[in-house]
Short mmCIF file of C-alpha atoms in Angstrom, two decimals:
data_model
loop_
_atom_site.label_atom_id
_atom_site.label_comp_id
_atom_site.label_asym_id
_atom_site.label_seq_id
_atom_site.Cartn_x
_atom_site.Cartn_y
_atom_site.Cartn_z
CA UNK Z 1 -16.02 7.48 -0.49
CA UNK Z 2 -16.33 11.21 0.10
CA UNK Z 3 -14.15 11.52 3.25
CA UNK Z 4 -12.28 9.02 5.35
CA UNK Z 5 -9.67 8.90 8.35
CA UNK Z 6 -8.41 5.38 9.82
CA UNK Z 7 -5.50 5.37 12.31
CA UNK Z 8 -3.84 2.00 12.11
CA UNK Z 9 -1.56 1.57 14.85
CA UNK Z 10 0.74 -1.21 16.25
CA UNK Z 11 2.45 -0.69 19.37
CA UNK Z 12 5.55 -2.79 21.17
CA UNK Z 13 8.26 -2.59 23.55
CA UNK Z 14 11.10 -5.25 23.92
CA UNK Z 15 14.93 -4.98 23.08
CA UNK Z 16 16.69 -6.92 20.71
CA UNK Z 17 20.34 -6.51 21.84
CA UNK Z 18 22.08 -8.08 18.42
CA UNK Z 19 20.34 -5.44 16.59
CA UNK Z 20 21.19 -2.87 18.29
CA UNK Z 21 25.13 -4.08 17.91
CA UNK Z 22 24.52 -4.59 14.08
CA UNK Z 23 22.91 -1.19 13.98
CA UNK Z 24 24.61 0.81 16.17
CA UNK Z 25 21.54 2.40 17.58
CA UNK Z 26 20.76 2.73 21.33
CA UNK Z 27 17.37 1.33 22.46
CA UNK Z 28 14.87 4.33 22.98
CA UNK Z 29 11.38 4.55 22.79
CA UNK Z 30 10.77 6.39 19.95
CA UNK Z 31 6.92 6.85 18.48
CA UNK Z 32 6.51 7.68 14.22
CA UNK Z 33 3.28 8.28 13.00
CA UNK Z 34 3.48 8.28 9.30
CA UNK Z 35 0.67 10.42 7.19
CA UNK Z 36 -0.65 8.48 4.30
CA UNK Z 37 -3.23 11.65 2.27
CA UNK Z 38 -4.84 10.18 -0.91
CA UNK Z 39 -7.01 11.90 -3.64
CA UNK Z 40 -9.03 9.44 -5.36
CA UNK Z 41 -8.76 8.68 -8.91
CA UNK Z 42 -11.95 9.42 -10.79
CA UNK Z 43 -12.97 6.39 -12.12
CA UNK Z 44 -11.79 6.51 -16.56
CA UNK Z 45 -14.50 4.31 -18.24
CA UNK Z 46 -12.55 1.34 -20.51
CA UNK Z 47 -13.82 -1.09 -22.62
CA UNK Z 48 -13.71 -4.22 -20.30
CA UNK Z 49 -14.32 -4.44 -16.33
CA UNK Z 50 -12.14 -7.66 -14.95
CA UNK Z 51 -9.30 -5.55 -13.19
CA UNK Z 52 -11.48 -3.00 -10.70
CA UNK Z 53 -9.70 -0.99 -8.95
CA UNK Z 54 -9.38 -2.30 -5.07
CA UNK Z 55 -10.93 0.66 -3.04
CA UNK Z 56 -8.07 0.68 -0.72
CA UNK Z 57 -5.07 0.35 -2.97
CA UNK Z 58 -2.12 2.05 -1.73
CA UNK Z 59 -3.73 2.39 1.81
CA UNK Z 60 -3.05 -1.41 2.02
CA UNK Z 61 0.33 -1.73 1.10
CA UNK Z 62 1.06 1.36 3.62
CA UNK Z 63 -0.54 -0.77 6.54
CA UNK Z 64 1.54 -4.07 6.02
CA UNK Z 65 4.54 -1.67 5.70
CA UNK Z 66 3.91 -0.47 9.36
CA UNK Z 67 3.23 -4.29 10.27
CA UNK Z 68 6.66 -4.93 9.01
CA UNK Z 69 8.78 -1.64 10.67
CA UNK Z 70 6.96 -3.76 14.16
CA UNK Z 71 9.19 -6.76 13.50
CA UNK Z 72 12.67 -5.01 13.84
CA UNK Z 73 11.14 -1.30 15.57
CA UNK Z 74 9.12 -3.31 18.01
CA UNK Z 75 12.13 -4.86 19.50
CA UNK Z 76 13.75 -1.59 19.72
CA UNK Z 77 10.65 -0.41 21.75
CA UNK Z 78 9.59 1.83 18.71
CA UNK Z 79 5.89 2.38 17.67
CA UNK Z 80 4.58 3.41 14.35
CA UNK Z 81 1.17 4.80 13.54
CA UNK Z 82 -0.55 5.06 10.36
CA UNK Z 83 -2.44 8.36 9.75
CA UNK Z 84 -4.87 7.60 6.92
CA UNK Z 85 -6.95 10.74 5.01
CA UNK Z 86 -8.75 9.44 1.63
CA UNK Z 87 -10.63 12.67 -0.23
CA UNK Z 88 -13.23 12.05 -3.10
CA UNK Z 89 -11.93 12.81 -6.56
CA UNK Z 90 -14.03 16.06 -6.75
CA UNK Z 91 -12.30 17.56 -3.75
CA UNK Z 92 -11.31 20.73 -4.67
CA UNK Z 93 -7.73 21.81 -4.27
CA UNK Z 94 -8.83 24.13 -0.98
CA UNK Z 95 -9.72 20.81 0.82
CA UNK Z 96 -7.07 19.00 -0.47
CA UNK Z 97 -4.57 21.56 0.91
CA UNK Z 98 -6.53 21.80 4.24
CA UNK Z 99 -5.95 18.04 4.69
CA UNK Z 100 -2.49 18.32 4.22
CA UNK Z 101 -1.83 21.07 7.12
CA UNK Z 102 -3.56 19.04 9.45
CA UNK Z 103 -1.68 16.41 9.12
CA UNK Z 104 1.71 18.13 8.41
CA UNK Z 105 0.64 19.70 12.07
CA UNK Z 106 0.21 16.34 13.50
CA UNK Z 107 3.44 14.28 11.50
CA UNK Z 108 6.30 15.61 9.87
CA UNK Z 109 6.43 12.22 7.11
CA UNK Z 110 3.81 11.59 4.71
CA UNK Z 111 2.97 9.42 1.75
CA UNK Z 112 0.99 11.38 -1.05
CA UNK Z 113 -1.57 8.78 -3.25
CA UNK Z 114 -2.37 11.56 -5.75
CA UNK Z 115 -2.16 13.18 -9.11
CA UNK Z 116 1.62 15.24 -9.85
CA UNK Z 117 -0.50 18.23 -9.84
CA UNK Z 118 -2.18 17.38 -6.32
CA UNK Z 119 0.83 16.69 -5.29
CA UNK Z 120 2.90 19.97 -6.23
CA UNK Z 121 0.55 21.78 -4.48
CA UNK Z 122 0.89 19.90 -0.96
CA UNK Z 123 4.31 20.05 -1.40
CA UNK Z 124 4.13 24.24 -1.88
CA UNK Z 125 2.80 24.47 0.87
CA UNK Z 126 4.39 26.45 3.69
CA UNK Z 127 3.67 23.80 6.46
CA UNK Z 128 5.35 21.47 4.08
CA UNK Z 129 8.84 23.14 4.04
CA UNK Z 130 11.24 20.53 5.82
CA UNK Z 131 8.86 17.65 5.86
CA UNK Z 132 9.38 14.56 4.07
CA UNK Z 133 6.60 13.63 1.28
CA UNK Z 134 6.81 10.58 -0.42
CA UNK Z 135 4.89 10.11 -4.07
CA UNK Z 136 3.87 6.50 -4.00
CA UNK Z 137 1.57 7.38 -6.60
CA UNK Z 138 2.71 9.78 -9.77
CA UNK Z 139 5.20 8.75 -12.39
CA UNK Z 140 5.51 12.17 -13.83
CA UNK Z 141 8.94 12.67 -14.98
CA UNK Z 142 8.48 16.62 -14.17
CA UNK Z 143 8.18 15.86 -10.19
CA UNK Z 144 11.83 14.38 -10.91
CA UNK Z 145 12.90 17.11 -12.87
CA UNK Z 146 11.93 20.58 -13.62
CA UNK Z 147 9.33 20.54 -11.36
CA UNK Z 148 11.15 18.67 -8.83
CA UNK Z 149 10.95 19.64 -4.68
CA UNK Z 150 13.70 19.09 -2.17
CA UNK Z 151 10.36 18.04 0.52
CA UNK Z 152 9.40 15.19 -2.26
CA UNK Z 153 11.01 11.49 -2.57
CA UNK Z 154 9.29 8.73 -4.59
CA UNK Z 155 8.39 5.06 -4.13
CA UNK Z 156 6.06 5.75 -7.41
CA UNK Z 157 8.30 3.97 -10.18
CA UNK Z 158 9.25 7.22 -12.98
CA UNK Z 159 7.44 5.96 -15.90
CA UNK Z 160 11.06 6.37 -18.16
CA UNK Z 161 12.31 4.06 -15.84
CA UNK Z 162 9.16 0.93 -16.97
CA UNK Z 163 9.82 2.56 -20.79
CA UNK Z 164 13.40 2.23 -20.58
CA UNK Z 165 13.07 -1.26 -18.98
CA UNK Z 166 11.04 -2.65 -21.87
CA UNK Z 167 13.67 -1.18 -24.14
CA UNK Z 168 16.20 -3.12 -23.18
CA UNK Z 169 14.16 -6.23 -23.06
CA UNK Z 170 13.60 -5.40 -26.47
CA UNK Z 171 16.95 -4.76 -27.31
CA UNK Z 172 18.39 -7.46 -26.07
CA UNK Z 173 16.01 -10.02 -27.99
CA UNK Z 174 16.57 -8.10 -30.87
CA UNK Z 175 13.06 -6.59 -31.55
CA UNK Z 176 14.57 -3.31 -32.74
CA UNK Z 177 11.96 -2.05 -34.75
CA UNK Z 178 8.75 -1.19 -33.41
CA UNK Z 179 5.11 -0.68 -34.64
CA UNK Z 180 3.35 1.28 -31.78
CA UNK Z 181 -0.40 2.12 -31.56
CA UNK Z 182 -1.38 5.56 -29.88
CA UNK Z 183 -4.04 6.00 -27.17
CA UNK Z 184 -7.14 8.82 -27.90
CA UNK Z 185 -6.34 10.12 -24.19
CA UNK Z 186 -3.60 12.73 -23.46
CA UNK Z 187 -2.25 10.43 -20.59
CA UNK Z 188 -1.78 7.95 -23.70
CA UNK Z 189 -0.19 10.49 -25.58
CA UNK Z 190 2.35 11.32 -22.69
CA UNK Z 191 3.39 7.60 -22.46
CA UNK Z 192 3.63 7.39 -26.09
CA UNK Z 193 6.57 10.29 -25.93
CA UNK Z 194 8.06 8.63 -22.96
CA UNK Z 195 8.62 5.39 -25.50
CA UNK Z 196 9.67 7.50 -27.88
CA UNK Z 197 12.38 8.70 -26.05
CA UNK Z 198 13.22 5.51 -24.90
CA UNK Z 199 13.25 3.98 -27.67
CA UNK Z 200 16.01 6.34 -29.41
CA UNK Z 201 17.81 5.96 -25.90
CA UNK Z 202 18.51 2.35 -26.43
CA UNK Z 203 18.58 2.57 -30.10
CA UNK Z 204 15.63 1.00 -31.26
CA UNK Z 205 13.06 2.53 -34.00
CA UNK Z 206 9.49 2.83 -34.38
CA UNK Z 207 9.14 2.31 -37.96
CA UNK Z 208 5.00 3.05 -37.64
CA UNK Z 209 2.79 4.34 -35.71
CA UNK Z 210 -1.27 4.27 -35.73
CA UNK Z 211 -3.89 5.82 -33.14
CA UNK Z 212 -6.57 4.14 -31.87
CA UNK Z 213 -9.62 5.45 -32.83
CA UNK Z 214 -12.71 2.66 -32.89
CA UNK Z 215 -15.39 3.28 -30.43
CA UNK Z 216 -17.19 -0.34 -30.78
CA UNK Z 217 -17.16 -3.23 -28.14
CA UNK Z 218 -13.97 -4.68 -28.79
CA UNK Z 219 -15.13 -7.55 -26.87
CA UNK Z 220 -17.01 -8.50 -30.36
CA UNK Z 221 -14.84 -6.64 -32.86
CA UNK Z 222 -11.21 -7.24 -32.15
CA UNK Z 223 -11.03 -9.38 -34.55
CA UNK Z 224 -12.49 -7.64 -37.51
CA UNK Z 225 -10.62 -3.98 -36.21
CA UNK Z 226 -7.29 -4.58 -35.10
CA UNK Z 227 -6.20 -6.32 -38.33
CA UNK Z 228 -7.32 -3.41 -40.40
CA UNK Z 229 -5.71 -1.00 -37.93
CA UNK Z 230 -2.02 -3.14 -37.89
CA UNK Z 231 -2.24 -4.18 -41.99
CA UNK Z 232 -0.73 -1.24 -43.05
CA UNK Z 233 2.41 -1.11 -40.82
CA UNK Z 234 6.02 -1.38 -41.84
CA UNK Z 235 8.28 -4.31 -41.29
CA UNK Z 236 8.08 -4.51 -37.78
CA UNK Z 237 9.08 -6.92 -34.31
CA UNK Z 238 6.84 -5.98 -32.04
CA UNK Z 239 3.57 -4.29 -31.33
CA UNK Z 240 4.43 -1.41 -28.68
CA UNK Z 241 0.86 0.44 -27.22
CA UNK Z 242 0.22 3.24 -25.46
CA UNK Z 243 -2.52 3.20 -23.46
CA UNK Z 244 -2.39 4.30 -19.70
CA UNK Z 245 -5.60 3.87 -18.51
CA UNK Z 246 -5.43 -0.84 -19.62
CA UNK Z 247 -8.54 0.35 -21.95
CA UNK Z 248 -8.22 -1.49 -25.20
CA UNK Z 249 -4.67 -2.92 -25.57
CA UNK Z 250 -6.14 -6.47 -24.03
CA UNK Z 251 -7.54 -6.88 -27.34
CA UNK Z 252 -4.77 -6.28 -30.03
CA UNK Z 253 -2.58 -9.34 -29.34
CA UNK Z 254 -3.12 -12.46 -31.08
CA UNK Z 255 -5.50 -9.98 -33.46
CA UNK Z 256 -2.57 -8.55 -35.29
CA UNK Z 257 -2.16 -8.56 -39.14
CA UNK Z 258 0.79 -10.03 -38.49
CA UNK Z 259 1.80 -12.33 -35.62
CA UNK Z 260 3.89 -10.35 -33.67
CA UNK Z 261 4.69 -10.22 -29.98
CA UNK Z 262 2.92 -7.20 -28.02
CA UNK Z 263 4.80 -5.01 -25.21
CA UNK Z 264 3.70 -1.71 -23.49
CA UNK Z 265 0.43 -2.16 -22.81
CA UNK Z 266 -0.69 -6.11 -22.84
CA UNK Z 267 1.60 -8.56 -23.90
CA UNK Z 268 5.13 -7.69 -22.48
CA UNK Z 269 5.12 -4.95 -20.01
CA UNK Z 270 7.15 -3.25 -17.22
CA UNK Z 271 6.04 -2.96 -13.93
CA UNK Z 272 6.66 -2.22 -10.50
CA UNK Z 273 5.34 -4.59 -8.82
CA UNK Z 274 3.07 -7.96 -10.33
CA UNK Z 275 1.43 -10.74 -8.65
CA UNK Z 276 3.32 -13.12 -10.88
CA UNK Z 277 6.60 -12.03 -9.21
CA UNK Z 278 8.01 -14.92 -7.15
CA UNK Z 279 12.03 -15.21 -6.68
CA UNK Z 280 14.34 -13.12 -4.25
CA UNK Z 281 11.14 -13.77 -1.12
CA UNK Z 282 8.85 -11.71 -3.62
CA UNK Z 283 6.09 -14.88 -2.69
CA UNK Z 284 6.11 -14.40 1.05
CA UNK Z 285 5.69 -10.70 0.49
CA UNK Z 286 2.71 -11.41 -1.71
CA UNK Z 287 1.61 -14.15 0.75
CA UNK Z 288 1.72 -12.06 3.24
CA UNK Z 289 -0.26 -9.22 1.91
CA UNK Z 290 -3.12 -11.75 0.92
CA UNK Z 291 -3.16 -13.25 3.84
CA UNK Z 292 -4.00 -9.65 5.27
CA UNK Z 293 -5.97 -8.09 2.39
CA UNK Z 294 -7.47 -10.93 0.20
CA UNK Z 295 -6.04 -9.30 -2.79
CA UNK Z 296 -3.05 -9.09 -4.90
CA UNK Z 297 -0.46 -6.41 -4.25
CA UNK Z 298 -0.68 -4.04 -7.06
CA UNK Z 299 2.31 -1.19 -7.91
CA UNK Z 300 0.74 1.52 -6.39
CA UNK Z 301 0.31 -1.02 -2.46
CA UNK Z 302 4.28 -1.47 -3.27
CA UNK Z 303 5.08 1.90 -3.77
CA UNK Z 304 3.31 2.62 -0.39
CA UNK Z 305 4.62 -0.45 1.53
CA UNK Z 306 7.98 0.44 0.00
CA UNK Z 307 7.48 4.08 1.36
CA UNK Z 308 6.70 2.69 5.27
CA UNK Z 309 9.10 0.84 5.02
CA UNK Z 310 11.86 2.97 4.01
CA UNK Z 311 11.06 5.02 6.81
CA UNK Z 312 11.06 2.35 9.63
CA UNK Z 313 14.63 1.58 8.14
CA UNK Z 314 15.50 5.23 8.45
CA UNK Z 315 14.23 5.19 11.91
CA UNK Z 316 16.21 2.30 13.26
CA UNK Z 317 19.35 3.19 11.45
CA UNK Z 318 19.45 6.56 13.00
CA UNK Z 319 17.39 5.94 16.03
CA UNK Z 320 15.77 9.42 15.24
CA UNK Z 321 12.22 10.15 13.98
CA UNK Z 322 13.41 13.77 13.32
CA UNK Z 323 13.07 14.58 9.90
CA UNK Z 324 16.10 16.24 8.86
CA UNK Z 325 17.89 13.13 10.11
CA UNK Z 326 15.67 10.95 8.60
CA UNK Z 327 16.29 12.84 5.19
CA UNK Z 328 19.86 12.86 5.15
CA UNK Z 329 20.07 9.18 6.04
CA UNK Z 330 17.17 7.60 3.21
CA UNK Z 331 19.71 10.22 0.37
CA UNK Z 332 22.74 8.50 2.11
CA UNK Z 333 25.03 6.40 0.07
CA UNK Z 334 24.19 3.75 3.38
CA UNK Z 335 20.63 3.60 2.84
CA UNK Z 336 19.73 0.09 1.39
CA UNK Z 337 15.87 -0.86 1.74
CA UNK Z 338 15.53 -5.04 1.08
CA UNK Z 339 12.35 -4.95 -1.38
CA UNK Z 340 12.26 -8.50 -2.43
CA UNK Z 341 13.88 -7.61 -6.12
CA UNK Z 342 17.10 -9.09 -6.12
CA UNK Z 343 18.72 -5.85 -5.62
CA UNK Z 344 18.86 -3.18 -2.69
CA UNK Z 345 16.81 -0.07 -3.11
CA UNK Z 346 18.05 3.21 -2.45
CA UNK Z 347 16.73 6.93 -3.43
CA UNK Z 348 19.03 9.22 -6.22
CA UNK Z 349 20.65 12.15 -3.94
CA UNK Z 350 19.65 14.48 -7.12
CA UNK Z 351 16.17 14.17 -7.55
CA UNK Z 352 14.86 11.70 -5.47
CA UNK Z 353 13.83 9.03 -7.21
CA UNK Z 354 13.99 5.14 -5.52
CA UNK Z 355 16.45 2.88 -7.69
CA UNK Z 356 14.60 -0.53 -8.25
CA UNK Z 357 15.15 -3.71 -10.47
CA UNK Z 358 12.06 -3.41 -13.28
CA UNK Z 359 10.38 -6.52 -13.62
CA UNK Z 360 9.62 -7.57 -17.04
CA UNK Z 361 6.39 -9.69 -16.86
CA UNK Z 362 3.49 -11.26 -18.88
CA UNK Z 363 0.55 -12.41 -17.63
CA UNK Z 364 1.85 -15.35 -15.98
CA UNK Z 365 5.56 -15.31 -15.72
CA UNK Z 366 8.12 -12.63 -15.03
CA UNK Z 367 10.08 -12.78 -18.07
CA UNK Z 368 13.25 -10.35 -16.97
CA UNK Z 369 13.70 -7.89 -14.28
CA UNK Z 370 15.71 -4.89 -16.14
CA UNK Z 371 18.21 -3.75 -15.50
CA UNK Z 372 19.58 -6.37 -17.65
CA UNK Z 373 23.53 -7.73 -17.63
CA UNK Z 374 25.48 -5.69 -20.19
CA UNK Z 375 23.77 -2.99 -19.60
CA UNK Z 376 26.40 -0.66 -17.11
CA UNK Z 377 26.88 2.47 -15.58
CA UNK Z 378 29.81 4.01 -14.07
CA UNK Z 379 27.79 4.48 -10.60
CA UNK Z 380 24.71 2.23 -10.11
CA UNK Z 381 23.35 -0.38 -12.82
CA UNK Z 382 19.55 0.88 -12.04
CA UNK Z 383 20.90 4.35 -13.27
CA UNK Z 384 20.09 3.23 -16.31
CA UNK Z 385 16.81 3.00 -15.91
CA UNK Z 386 15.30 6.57 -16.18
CA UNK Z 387 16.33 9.77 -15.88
CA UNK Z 388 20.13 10.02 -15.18
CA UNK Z 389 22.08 12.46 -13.41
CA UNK Z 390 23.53 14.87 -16.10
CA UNK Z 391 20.55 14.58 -18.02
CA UNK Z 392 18.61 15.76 -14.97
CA UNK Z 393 16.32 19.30 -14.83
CA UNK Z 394 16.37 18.83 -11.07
CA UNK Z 395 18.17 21.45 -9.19
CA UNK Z 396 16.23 21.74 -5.67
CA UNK Z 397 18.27 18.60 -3.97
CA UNK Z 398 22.11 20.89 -4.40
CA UNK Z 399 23.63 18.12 -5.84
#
């Protein structure tokens, strides 16, 4: 797909006086069309092909997020548009950045579906100053912190946050020392630090560590090369792997040396957002999404949805679709999005960052949603789930 824009809109009129009580918000007609810019992912080859990539991931999850502002906005008589711009991955940065003022001209909110790099650069921009980006996509930890914009929120979960999840799963089952094996890639390198970091957060030690290395079809040889690669490791609980792109860490568990539960990548891992979530309405919201889309909802459709979503809640709070109210309301100690987790959402006034329940979860069964009980803070329980306030680089948001 080299090129693509799709307006999806829904329109209404209608009051709902109760709401309007509840809310304190006066009926008005009030129109938000919300950007949605994406830079495809070049496609990173991997051993096995049973989880493509839906070509409209993200884009999805945005739509049904403007099909659910209609069911409270549309009683209000407000409207929302979707603005949709998908670039090939081999867009270079001057197209990238000419997408982005054209719709920064046109809407003053948009979701980014793109790199942290991609991202930066849309949010440098000098059309961007005073609009509200949202990363649905990125889990950089630098776009929270050092690298950090006052113009940029994020749906995208911070990858800490999923490492620091599975840490206390671990933790709390008492798998406290940890064998992990390393990724070739430098995105598996990356999440390999994060657990590090994690790890000595929560107290837990990686007693080995191995990098993957074996270019044959694991599909044949998992059981001849994982045992060889995991025979020489310590005492250990668990198998933790690093590997960002789901390449070859379907095939270490069950082919251990040892029999030993696997977490990280396969096995055990931390998520956003999984199809095998069902409590707290979780199953209507991924009823509903099939029902429009065919598909499971993946992370990066939640992260968008969640990113509609919190702006239709923004919009009917305020009963305003100006951005600097907007802003101030979604970093507001009243902002509460309902995202079918068990807890209210709600972005960090220092960097950010949405605060969400982690859900632990295998292939079949959410096992845990983090954070877990016994595991406090003096402000917010999910503020122990990645980066943390004084240990924050991020200066841009004055707080």
């Amino acid at each position: 797909m080299t090129h693509m824009r799709r307006t999806f809109r829904v329109a209404a009129a209608g009051l709902l006086c109760a709401l309007c009580v509840q809310t304190g918000v006066q009926a008005a007609e009030l129109n938000l069309t919300v950007g949605y810019l994406r830079l495809e992912e070049p496609a990173h080859p991997v051993l096995s092909g049973l989880d493509p990539v839906p070509e409209r991931r993200g884009i999805e999850g945005a739509e049904l997020g403007v099909k659910d502002n209609q069911t409270t906005g549309g009683f209000l008589g407000h409207s929302y548009a979707l603005d949709v711009v998908s670039l090939a991955p081999e867009a270079p940065a001057a197209d990238v950045a000419a997408a982005a003022r054209d719709m920064l001209a046109k809407t003053r909110v948009v979701v980014l579906d793109m790199s942290s790099e991609a991202a930066l650069a849309v949010a440098d921009l000098a059309e961007a100053k005073g609009a509200i980006l949202i990363n649905a996509a990125s889990g950089d930890a630098a776009l929270r912190g050092a690298l950090c914009r006052a113009n940029m929120l994020h749906t995208a979960l911070e990858d800490g946050m999923a490492a620091d999840a599975l840490m206390q799963v671990l933790l709390s089952k008492r798998w406290t020392k940890l064998a992990m094996i390393v990724g070739p890639t430098a995105e598996d390198g990356v999440r390999a630090q994060t657990y590090r970091q994690a790890a000595q957060k929560f107290g837990l030690k990686i007693v080995s560590e191995a990098t993957w290395t074996f270019d044959s079809d694991l599909r044949r040889a998992a059981s001849r090369e994982v045992p060889l690669l995991t025979q020489g490791f310590k005492s250990h609980d668990v198998v933790l792997i690093a590997d960002a792109h789901d390449d070859f860490a379907r095939y270490i568990e069950h082919n251990t040396w040892e029999p030993r539960p696997v977490a990280g990548g396969g096995g055990l891992t931390a998520v956003a957002w999984a199809p095998v979530i069902e409590q707290w309405g979780a199953a209507q919201l991924q009823s509903r999404f099939t029902d429009m889309t065919g598909r499971a909802m993946t992370p990066r459709d939640y992260a968008a949805w969640a990113a509609v979503r919190a702006l239709g809640e923004a919009v009917t709070r305020t009963g305003s679709t100006e951005e600097t109210a907007l802003r101030a309301y979604l970093l507001s100690d009243g902002f509460e999005l309902a995202g079918f987790q068990g807890r209210p959402l709600s972005f960090r006034n220092w960097n950010g960052q949405m605060r969400q329940p982690v859900p632990v979860v295998n292939a079949h069964a959410q096992v845990v949603a983090a954070p877990l009980e016994g595991f406090e803070h003096p402000r917010n329980p999910l503020d122990t789930l990645g980066t943390d306030q004084p240990e924050s680089e991020c200066h841009a948001f004055g707080e």
